[in-house]
Short mmCIF file of C-alpha atoms in Angstrom, two decimals:
data_model
loop_
_atom_site.label_atom_id
_atom_site.label_comp_id
_atom_site.label_asym_id
_atom_site.label_seq_id
_atom_site.Cartn_x
_atom_site.Cartn_y
_atom_site.Cartn_z
CA MET A 172 16.04 8.45 -19.31
CA SER A 173 13.94 10.79 -21.62
CA ALA A 174 10.28 11.26 -21.55
CA ARG A 175 7.47 13.03 -23.09
CA ILE A 176 6.32 15.83 -20.85
CA LEU A 177 2.91 17.66 -21.26
CA VAL A 178 3.19 21.23 -20.10
CA VAL A 179 -0.13 22.90 -19.22
CA ASP A 180 -0.27 26.54 -18.47
CA ASP A 181 -2.39 29.60 -19.73
CA VAL A 182 0.35 31.95 -19.69
CA GLU A 183 2.32 31.52 -22.85
CA ALA A 184 5.63 33.02 -21.31
CA ASN A 185 5.57 30.29 -18.70
CA VAL A 186 5.00 27.49 -21.24
CA ARG A 187 7.82 28.50 -23.40
CA LEU A 188 10.14 29.09 -20.59
CA LEU A 189 9.43 25.33 -19.33
CA GLU A 190 9.42 23.99 -22.87
CA ALA A 191 12.95 25.53 -23.54
CA LYS A 192 14.40 24.09 -20.17
CA LEU A 193 13.12 20.59 -20.76
CA THR A 194 14.08 20.43 -24.44
CA ALA A 195 17.49 21.50 -23.60
CA GLU A 196 17.52 18.32 -21.38
CA TYR A 197 16.37 16.30 -24.42
CA TYR A 198 12.92 15.87 -23.11
CA GLU A 199 9.92 15.89 -25.79
CA VAL A 200 7.55 18.73 -24.84
CA LEU A 201 3.92 18.82 -25.47
CA THR A 202 1.99 21.92 -24.66
CA ALA A 203 -1.78 23.00 -23.65
CA PRO A 204 -3.06 26.34 -22.86
CA ASP A 205 -6.06 25.14 -20.93
CA GLY A 206 -7.63 22.15 -19.09
CA PRO A 207 -9.79 21.02 -21.80
CA THR A 208 -7.16 21.02 -24.29
CA ALA A 209 -4.85 19.25 -21.77
CA LEU A 210 -7.33 16.42 -21.41
CA ALA A 211 -7.54 15.96 -25.09
CA VAL A 212 -3.98 16.07 -25.78
CA ALA A 213 -3.24 13.61 -22.73
CA ALA A 214 -5.68 11.07 -24.04
CA ALA A 215 -4.39 11.38 -27.60
CA GLU A 216 -0.58 11.69 -27.08
CA LYS A 217 -0.19 9.70 -23.86
CA PRO A 218 2.69 11.75 -22.18
CA ASP A 219 4.86 10.24 -19.51
CA ILE A 220 4.41 13.33 -17.26
CA VAL A 221 2.16 16.13 -16.88
CA LEU A 222 3.23 19.62 -15.54
CA LEU A 223 -0.03 21.39 -14.81
CA ASP A 224 -0.46 24.80 -13.70
CA VAL A 225 -3.00 25.26 -10.87
CA MET A 226 -4.49 28.80 -11.54
CA MET A 227 -6.01 28.60 -14.88
CA PRO A 228 -9.21 30.31 -15.87
CA GLY A 229 -12.24 28.06 -16.34
CA MET A 230 -11.08 24.55 -15.55
CA ASP A 231 -8.34 24.65 -12.74
CA GLY A 232 -5.53 22.40 -12.22
CA PHE A 233 -7.06 20.52 -9.45
CA SER A 234 -10.21 19.72 -11.81
CA VAL A 235 -7.86 18.80 -14.86
CA CYS A 236 -5.77 16.60 -12.45
CA ARG A 237 -9.07 14.86 -11.09
CA ARG A 238 -10.35 14.27 -14.63
CA LEU A 239 -6.98 12.69 -15.59
CA LYS A 240 -6.97 10.45 -12.38
CA ASP A 241 -10.58 9.30 -13.12
CA ASP A 242 -9.72 8.30 -16.62
CA PRO A 243 -8.52 4.71 -16.90
CA ALA A 244 -6.37 5.55 -19.78
CA THR A 245 -4.62 8.61 -18.10
CA ARG A 246 -4.93 7.67 -14.29
CA HIS A 247 -1.36 6.28 -14.09
CA VAL A 248 0.30 9.24 -15.58
CA PRO A 249 2.29 11.16 -12.89
CA VAL A 250 0.85 14.77 -12.47
CA VAL A 251 3.06 17.46 -10.93
CA LEU A 252 0.94 20.65 -9.94
CA VAL A 253 2.90 23.80 -10.56
CA THR A 254 1.59 26.65 -8.49
CA ALA A 255 2.43 29.94 -6.77
CA LEU A 256 0.35 28.69 -4.01
CA ASP A 257 2.26 27.15 -0.98
CA GLY A 258 -0.72 26.79 1.54
CA ARG A 259 -1.21 23.53 3.45
CA ALA A 260 -5.12 23.25 2.25
CA ASP A 261 -3.92 23.75 -1.56
CA ARG A 262 -1.18 21.00 -1.06
CA VAL A 263 -3.84 18.57 0.53
CA ALA A 264 -6.49 19.53 -2.06
CA GLY A 265 -3.97 18.64 -4.97
CA LEU A 266 -2.88 15.51 -3.35
CA GLU A 267 -6.56 14.47 -2.91
CA ALA A 268 -7.26 15.15 -6.63
CA GLY A 269 -4.38 12.74 -7.38
CA ALA A 270 -1.46 14.85 -7.99
CA ASP A 271 1.97 13.28 -7.29
CA ASP A 272 3.94 16.34 -6.43
CA PHE A 273 4.08 20.08 -6.45
CA LEU A 274 6.52 22.86 -7.77
CA THR A 275 6.34 26.19 -6.35
CA LYS A 276 6.83 29.05 -8.76
CA PRO A 277 9.48 30.32 -9.51
CA ILE A 278 10.62 26.90 -10.37
CA ASP A 279 13.80 25.54 -9.27
CA ASP A 280 15.35 23.93 -12.05
CA VAL A 281 17.28 21.29 -10.09
CA MET A 282 14.29 20.10 -8.18
CA LEU A 283 12.33 20.33 -11.37
CA PHE A 284 14.92 17.73 -13.13
CA ALA A 285 15.28 15.74 -10.05
CA ARG A 286 11.54 15.14 -9.82
CA VAL A 287 11.03 14.38 -13.50
CA ARG A 288 13.77 11.90 -13.47
CA SER A 289 12.14 10.19 -10.43
CA LEU A 290 8.79 10.11 -11.99
CA THR A 291 10.08 8.94 -15.33
CA ARG A 292 11.52 5.93 -13.77
CA LEU A 293 8.32 5.24 -12.08
CA LYS A 294 6.27 5.65 -15.26
CA ALA A 295 8.75 3.47 -17.11
CA VAL A 296 8.16 0.56 -14.73
CA ILE A 297 4.41 0.83 -14.61
CA ASP A 298 4.20 0.89 -18.47
CA GLU A 299 5.97 -1.93 -18.73
CA LEU A 300 3.65 -3.77 -16.44
CA ARG A 301 0.68 -2.46 -18.25
CA GLN A 302 1.80 -3.63 -21.55
CA ARG A 303 2.66 -7.13 -20.32
CA GLU A 304 -0.77 -7.21 -18.32
CA ALA A 305 -2.45 -6.23 -21.89
CA SER A 306 -2.06 -9.70 -23.14
CA GLY A 307 -3.94 -11.22 -20.16
CA ARG A 308 -6.91 -8.59 -20.46
CA ARG A 309 -7.11 -9.64 -24.37
CA MET A 310 -7.50 -13.04 -23.38
CA GLY A 311 -10.31 -12.18 -20.99
CA VAL A 312 -8.53 -13.27 -17.85
CA ILE A 313 -8.36 -9.74 -16.28
CA ALA A 314 -11.45 -7.61 -15.99
CA GLY A 315 -10.26 -4.28 -14.49
CA ALA A 316 -10.35 -4.99 -10.79
CA ALA A 317 -7.50 -2.87 -10.33
CA SER A 318 -9.74 0.21 -9.83
CA ARG A 319 -10.99 -1.30 -6.59
CA LEU A 320 -7.63 -1.21 -4.98
CA GLY A 321 -7.93 1.58 -2.74
CA GLY A 322 -5.31 3.41 -0.54
CA ALA A 323 -6.78 2.77 3.03
CA GLY A 324 -5.83 -0.18 5.52
CA GLY A 325 -2.03 -0.11 4.60
CA ARG A 326 0.59 -1.59 6.49
CA ILE A 327 3.11 1.22 7.08
CA LEU A 328 6.55 1.00 8.56
CA ILE A 329 7.75 4.17 10.34
CA VAL A 330 11.57 4.26 10.75
CA ASP A 331 12.58 7.12 13.14
CA ASP A 332 14.58 7.61 16.19
CA TYR A 333 12.68 10.66 17.34
CA GLU A 334 10.20 8.88 19.50
CA ARG A 335 7.58 11.87 19.91
CA GLN A 336 7.46 12.36 16.25
CA GLY A 337 7.22 8.77 15.61
CA GLN A 338 4.33 8.32 17.84
CA ARG A 339 2.56 11.32 16.38
CA LEU A 340 2.88 9.66 13.02
CA CYS A 341 1.51 6.38 14.27
CA ALA A 342 -1.55 8.06 15.92
CA GLU A 343 -2.36 10.00 12.87
CA LEU A 344 -1.89 7.02 10.48
CA SER A 345 -3.75 4.61 12.70
CA ILE A 346 -7.09 6.22 11.88
CA GLU A 347 -7.00 4.67 8.44
CA HIS A 348 -3.75 2.45 8.11
CA ARG A 349 -1.95 -0.17 10.41
CA PRO A 350 1.43 1.65 11.37
CA VAL A 351 4.40 0.17 13.20
CA LEU A 352 7.21 2.35 14.68
CA GLU A 353 10.87 1.09 14.56
CA SER A 354 13.82 3.05 15.67
CA ASP A 355 16.38 0.33 14.86
CA PRO A 356 17.41 0.48 11.31
CA HIS A 357 18.80 -2.84 11.19
CA LYS A 358 15.58 -4.39 12.66
CA ALA A 359 13.50 -2.15 10.19
CA LEU A 360 15.47 -3.64 7.15
CA LEU A 361 14.13 -7.01 8.39
CA SER A 362 10.74 -5.91 8.95
CA ALA A 363 10.61 -4.34 5.52
CA ARG A 364 11.04 -7.69 3.96
CA GLY A 365 7.71 -8.75 5.33
CA PRO A 366 4.23 -7.64 4.40
CA VAL A 367 4.68 -3.69 4.09
CA ASP A 368 2.76 -1.36 1.90
CA LEU A 369 4.78 1.89 2.74
CA VAL A 370 8.02 2.79 4.43
CA ILE A 371 8.41 6.29 6.15
CA VAL A 372 11.68 7.24 7.01
CA ASN A 373 13.17 10.34 8.84
CA ALA A 374 15.87 11.43 6.47
CA ALA A 375 17.02 13.80 9.38
CA ALA A 376 17.27 10.90 12.05
CA LYS A 377 20.21 11.37 14.45
CA ALA A 378 20.85 7.76 15.11
CA PHE A 379 21.26 6.77 11.68
CA ASP A 380 21.52 7.94 8.09
CA GLY A 381 17.84 7.86 6.79
CA LEU A 382 19.07 8.24 3.03
CA ARG A 383 21.52 5.35 3.53
CA PHE A 384 18.50 3.34 4.97
CA ALA A 385 16.45 4.25 1.68
CA ALA A 386 19.33 3.23 -0.43
CA GLN A 387 19.52 -0.02 1.16
CA LEU A 388 16.00 -0.95 0.55
CA ARG A 389 16.41 0.00 -3.03
CA SER A 390 19.47 -2.30 -3.36
CA ASP A 391 17.69 -5.27 -1.67
CA GLN A 392 15.67 -7.36 -4.42
CA VAL A 393 12.90 -8.03 -1.74
CA THR A 394 12.50 -4.43 -0.83
CA ARG A 395 13.25 -2.81 -4.13
CA ASN A 396 9.84 -1.83 -5.16
CA LEU A 397 8.50 -0.73 -1.77
CA PRO A 398 7.44 2.99 -1.81
CA ILE A 399 9.43 5.21 0.53
CA LEU A 400 8.23 8.41 1.92
CA ALA A 401 11.16 10.54 3.34
CA LEU A 402 10.58 13.23 6.04
CA VAL A 403 13.00 15.88 5.17
CA ASP A 404 13.83 19.40 6.06
CA PHE A 405 13.14 21.58 2.78
CA ASP A 406 16.05 23.95 3.71
CA GLU A 407 18.38 21.15 3.02
CA ARG A 408 18.06 21.26 -0.69
CA PRO A 409 21.13 18.76 -1.54
CA ARG A 410 19.58 16.04 0.73
CA LEU A 411 16.29 16.44 -1.10
CA ILE A 412 17.83 16.03 -4.56
CA LYS A 413 19.95 13.04 -3.16
CA ALA A 414 16.83 11.49 -1.73
CA LEU A 415 14.92 11.64 -5.18
CA GLU A 416 18.27 10.21 -6.84
CA ILE A 417 18.52 7.38 -4.95
CA GLY A 418 14.80 6.27 -5.36
CA VAL A 419 12.74 7.78 -2.58
CA ASN A 420 9.13 8.07 -4.00
CA ASP A 421 7.81 11.05 -2.00
CA LEU A 422 8.98 13.82 0.32
CA LEU A 423 7.16 15.38 3.16
CA SER A 424 8.36 18.32 5.03
CA ARG A 425 8.89 18.79 8.76
CA PRO A 426 6.92 19.60 10.93
CA VAL A 427 4.39 17.03 9.36
CA ASP A 428 0.91 18.10 8.57
CA PRO A 429 -1.38 15.36 9.43
CA GLY A 430 -3.70 16.17 6.21
CA GLU A 431 -0.73 16.00 3.80
CA LEU A 432 0.80 12.93 5.67
CA SER A 433 -2.69 10.97 5.13
CA ALA A 434 -2.90 12.13 1.54
CA ARG A 435 0.62 11.27 0.51
CA ALA A 436 0.41 7.88 2.12
CA LYS A 437 -2.85 6.96 0.50
CA THR A 438 -1.34 7.99 -3.00
CA GLN A 439 1.69 5.74 -2.40
CA ILE A 440 -0.20 2.85 -1.02
CA ARG A 441 -2.79 3.10 -3.85
CA ARG A 442 0.16 2.80 -6.37
CA LYS A 443 1.87 0.06 -4.66
CA ARG A 444 -1.26 -2.06 -4.74
CA TYR A 445 -1.78 -1.14 -8.55
CA THR A 446 1.71 -2.30 -9.27
CA ASP A 447 1.56 -5.28 -7.20
CA TYR A 448 -1.79 -6.09 -9.09
CA LEU A 449 -0.25 -5.72 -12.31
CA ARG A 450 2.76 -7.73 -11.32
CA ASN A 451 0.51 -10.50 -10.00
CA ASN A 452 -1.50 -10.61 -13.22
CA LEU A 453 1.18 -10.70 -15.82
CA ASP A 454 0.53 -14.25 -17.06
CA HIS A 455 -2.32 -15.46 -14.85
CA SER A 456 -5.95 -14.57 -13.76
CA LEU A 457 -7.17 -12.38 -10.84
CA GLU A 458 -6.49 -15.13 -8.32
CA LEU A 459 -2.85 -14.17 -8.42
CA ALA A 460 -3.95 -10.44 -7.19
CA VAL A 461 -2.62 -9.78 -3.72
CA THR A 462 -5.76 -9.25 -2.09
CA ASP A 463 -9.04 -11.41 -1.81
CA GLN A 464 -11.84 -9.68 -3.91
CA LEU A 465 -14.73 -10.56 -1.52
CA THR A 466 -13.02 -9.53 1.94
CA GLY A 467 -10.15 -7.23 0.99
CA LEU A 468 -7.88 -9.25 3.11
CA HIS A 469 -4.55 -10.65 1.72
CA ASN A 470 -5.05 -14.01 -0.26
CA ARG A 471 -3.55 -17.41 0.20
CA ARG A 472 -1.04 -16.89 -2.67
CA TYR A 473 0.45 -13.68 -1.16
CA MET A 474 0.72 -15.16 2.32
CA ALA A 475 2.74 -18.30 1.12
CA GLY A 476 5.61 -15.90 -0.06
CA GLN A 477 5.48 -13.78 3.09
CA LEU A 478 5.30 -16.67 5.47
CA GLU A 479 8.25 -18.45 3.85
CA ALA A 480 10.15 -15.25 4.20
CA LEU A 481 9.35 -14.90 7.80
CA LEU A 482 10.02 -18.65 8.59
CA GLN A 483 13.68 -18.28 6.93
CA ARG A 484 14.47 -15.37 9.20
CA ALA A 485 13.34 -17.23 12.16
CA ALA A 486 15.38 -20.28 11.25
CA MET A 487 18.42 -18.03 11.07
CA GLY A 488 17.97 -16.99 14.68
CA GLY A 489 14.89 -14.73 14.56
CA GLU A 490 12.04 -14.87 16.78
CA PRO A 491 9.55 -17.70 16.21
CA VAL A 492 6.52 -17.21 13.85
CA ALA A 493 2.97 -18.16 15.03
CA VAL A 494 -0.05 -19.24 12.71
CA LEU A 495 -3.78 -18.88 13.57
CA ALA A 496 -6.09 -21.39 11.68
CA ILE A 497 -9.61 -20.06 11.84
CA ASP A 498 -12.98 -21.73 10.58
CA ILE A 499 -16.47 -20.03 10.92
CA ASP A 500 -18.50 -22.63 12.71
CA HIS A 501 -21.79 -24.16 10.79
CA PHE A 502 -21.01 -21.71 7.91
CA LYS A 503 -22.75 -24.20 5.31
CA LYS A 504 -25.86 -23.76 7.67
CA ILE A 505 -25.72 -20.10 7.24
CA ASN A 506 -25.74 -20.41 3.37
CA ASP A 507 -28.32 -23.04 3.34
CA SER A 508 -30.57 -21.06 5.81
CA PHE A 509 -30.16 -17.53 4.60
CA GLY A 510 -28.54 -17.77 0.89
CA HIS A 511 -24.98 -17.06 -0.32
CA ASP A 512 -25.58 -13.36 -0.20
CA VAL A 513 -25.88 -13.42 3.54
CA GLY A 514 -22.81 -15.86 3.59
CA ASP A 515 -20.83 -13.34 1.64
CA GLU A 516 -22.03 -10.59 4.32
CA VAL A 517 -20.62 -12.89 7.12
CA LEU A 518 -17.43 -13.20 5.42
CA ARG A 519 -16.87 -9.69 5.03
CA GLU A 520 -17.96 -8.63 8.48
CA PHE A 521 -15.57 -11.36 9.98
CA ALA A 522 -12.78 -9.94 7.80
CA VAL A 523 -13.40 -6.54 9.40
CA ARG A 524 -13.43 -7.91 12.95
CA LEU A 525 -10.26 -10.02 12.22
CA ALA A 526 -8.25 -7.31 10.75
CA SER A 527 -9.29 -4.94 13.75
CA ASN A 528 -8.27 -7.48 16.47
CA VAL A 529 -4.79 -8.41 15.19
CA ARG A 530 -1.78 -6.48 15.74
CA ALA A 531 -0.31 -4.07 13.10
CA VAL A 532 2.56 -6.48 12.24
CA ASP A 533 0.38 -9.43 11.72
CA LEU A 534 -1.05 -10.69 8.29
CA PRO A 535 -4.74 -11.62 8.23
CA VAL A 536 -5.66 -13.74 5.17
CA ARG A 537 -8.63 -15.44 3.68
CA TYR A 538 -7.19 -18.93 3.05
CA GLY A 539 -10.35 -20.22 1.14
CA GLY A 540 -14.03 -20.52 1.61
CA GLU A 541 -14.85 -19.77 5.17
CA GLU A 542 -11.18 -20.49 6.43
CA PHE A 543 -8.86 -17.68 7.53
CA VAL A 544 -5.27 -17.62 8.51
CA VAL A 545 -3.32 -15.15 10.36
CA VAL A 546 0.43 -15.02 10.21
CA MET A 547 2.11 -13.46 13.35
CA PRO A 548 5.69 -12.53 13.12
CA ASP A 549 7.92 -12.50 16.24
CA THR A 550 5.44 -14.34 18.33
CA HIS A 551 5.46 -17.26 20.78
CA LEU A 552 2.82 -19.64 21.17
CA GLU A 553 1.25 -18.44 24.40
CA ASP A 554 1.01 -14.87 23.01
CA ALA A 555 -0.83 -16.14 19.88
CA GLU A 556 -3.05 -18.15 22.03
CA ARG A 557 -4.06 -15.05 23.98
CA ILE A 558 -4.55 -13.02 20.64
CA ALA A 559 -6.67 -15.94 19.22
CA GLU A 560 -8.76 -16.03 22.44
CA ARG A 561 -9.51 -12.20 21.93
CA ILE A 562 -10.66 -12.57 18.45
CA ARG A 563 -12.85 -15.59 19.53
CA LEU A 564 -14.51 -13.49 22.12
CA HIS A 565 -15.20 -10.39 20.01
CA VAL A 566 -16.82 -12.70 17.15
CA ALA A 567 -19.03 -14.54 19.77
CA GLY A 568 -19.76 -11.68 21.78
CA SER A 569 -21.52 -9.56 19.22
CA PRO A 570 -23.90 -10.66 16.71
CA PHE A 571 -23.45 -10.10 12.90
CA ARG A 572 -25.96 -7.53 11.21
CA ILE A 573 -27.20 -9.24 8.17
CA MET A 574 -29.64 -8.51 5.39
CA ASP A 575 -28.89 -4.96 5.13
CA GLY A 576 -28.83 -4.69 8.98
CA GLN A 577 -32.37 -5.89 9.53
CA GLU A 578 -31.51 -9.23 11.23
CA LEU A 579 -28.90 -10.38 13.83
CA LEU A 580 -27.07 -13.52 13.62
CA SER A 581 -24.95 -15.28 16.09
CA VAL A 582 -21.68 -16.47 14.79
CA THR A 583 -18.67 -18.52 16.40
CA ILE A 584 -15.34 -19.58 15.26
CA SER A 585 -13.03 -22.31 15.98
CA ILE A 586 -9.22 -21.41 16.13
CA GLY A 587 -6.20 -23.56 15.91
CA VAL A 588 -2.84 -22.17 17.00
CA ALA A 589 0.78 -23.15 16.36
CA ALA A 590 4.27 -21.66 16.31
CA SER A 591 7.42 -22.47 14.24
CA LEU A 592 9.99 -24.86 15.75
CA GLY A 593 13.92 -23.82 15.74
CA GLY A 594 15.26 -24.62 12.13
CA GLU A 595 11.77 -24.78 10.46
CA SER A 596 11.91 -22.96 7.23
CA ARG A 597 9.15 -24.23 5.25
CA PRO A 598 5.36 -23.03 5.92
CA GLU A 599 3.58 -26.53 5.17
CA PRO A 600 4.28 -28.13 8.55
CA LEU A 601 3.51 -24.97 10.47
CA LEU A 602 0.21 -24.67 8.51
CA LYS A 603 -0.73 -28.22 9.07
CA ARG A 604 -0.03 -28.22 12.93
CA ALA A 605 -2.24 -25.06 13.20
CA ASP A 606 -4.94 -26.74 10.83
CA ALA A 607 -4.94 -30.02 12.97
CA ALA A 608 -5.38 -27.90 16.11
CA MET A 609 -8.40 -25.90 14.45
CA TYR A 610 -10.27 -29.23 13.53
CA GLU A 611 -9.54 -30.49 17.24
CA ALA A 612 -11.32 -27.43 18.24
CA LYS A 613 -14.48 -27.87 16.07
CA ALA A 614 -14.47 -31.72 17.20
CA SER A 615 -14.23 -30.64 20.81
CA GLY A 616 -17.60 -28.66 20.49
CA ARG A 617 -16.62 -25.69 18.52
CA ASN A 618 -16.43 -21.85 19.46
CA ARG A 619 -13.01 -22.51 21.07
CA VAL A 620 -9.12 -22.20 20.84
CA ILE A 621 -6.74 -24.90 20.84
CA ALA A 622 -2.96 -24.75 20.54
CA GLY A 623 -1.25 -27.37 18.39
CA ALA A 624 1.41 -29.65 19.95
CA ALA A 625 5.06 -29.23 18.64
#
């Protein structure tokens, strides 16, 4: 697959060398001698990849990268920083500026072309989605909300048989994300079919072949588009190249640097959410996006597909799936007394409390209005009931700060709990039982949890 590549370097000999190498592989090459020229060329020519030198007079590579990523017209273009620097602080600074990867001088030709091919495939997918989305934007049904899709709060599946390393990764990532550690690759493949934003796999695992696991994710229609970050030993050059060839999105050297891990995870999650956003808005309005715009939780449409997949897995002999149906008590009174702005404050604060009181494997969703749902994979009814009670106590036990923190408001919730039955593969009966239990909780006095009958 060919591509247009913009090479940016203030040293003409470096530019000519890269231009010759890339041209020999049938890439179209654009060049720029400095940062301002690079920004102008990128805006006018729309390259597929930017190879950007870091050390340039005036505007350095970090600044150019940041400007490219801040511009809606170029933020989707992959940027590879080319540098003689190999320090941890420089890598993290580049990643935080939006860089997709690094190449260290002198450039290894094989790694150069492997990385270019990998990023070209990614860019082609995003370009196709952007072109199809443009029709919706012209009709006025899409208004640029993709810029609000951040890289925090991701659901990360870590696949690693080295327990100490896996636990360290979980501890680092749990600061901003919701990681889950799985040492069994077969169970991990099933988990990856659920609501996951990023898979981190140890390519040097002893008990299984990490690259084969990545290849299996890429061959499955459900997990084909999941971003994969592979932990690798950079001394094993053939495995690095093979990882990129089979579709691994990014590489992280061991031992893992926490700052670099955080930056690379954010980059992959942000890009995944962006591509999800594009896919879900091809022919419809923003209601098809994967997240609720007010609360940041996943929305009802996204939940339906995830819940159905989990129920089908349970029907084939897996663990049951539980659902919590949650309603904020007397929410209409809050809106009537304080106004809809305060009502929105309550919804946002409740969403934060809900997400922080469920497990990493659970899927909290804004179902509509003041109603929320939590999908709980591999969960029996009594376990779901205990978690529901924990959520209820946390909400009722601490007033909500409203009106920019000037006032306190006591809020309670009613929760209905239901779990899937053997062979049940459709979401509707399960949701109906949870909903009925929730209404029973409200009819019984509110601020309580009731488990629905089978």
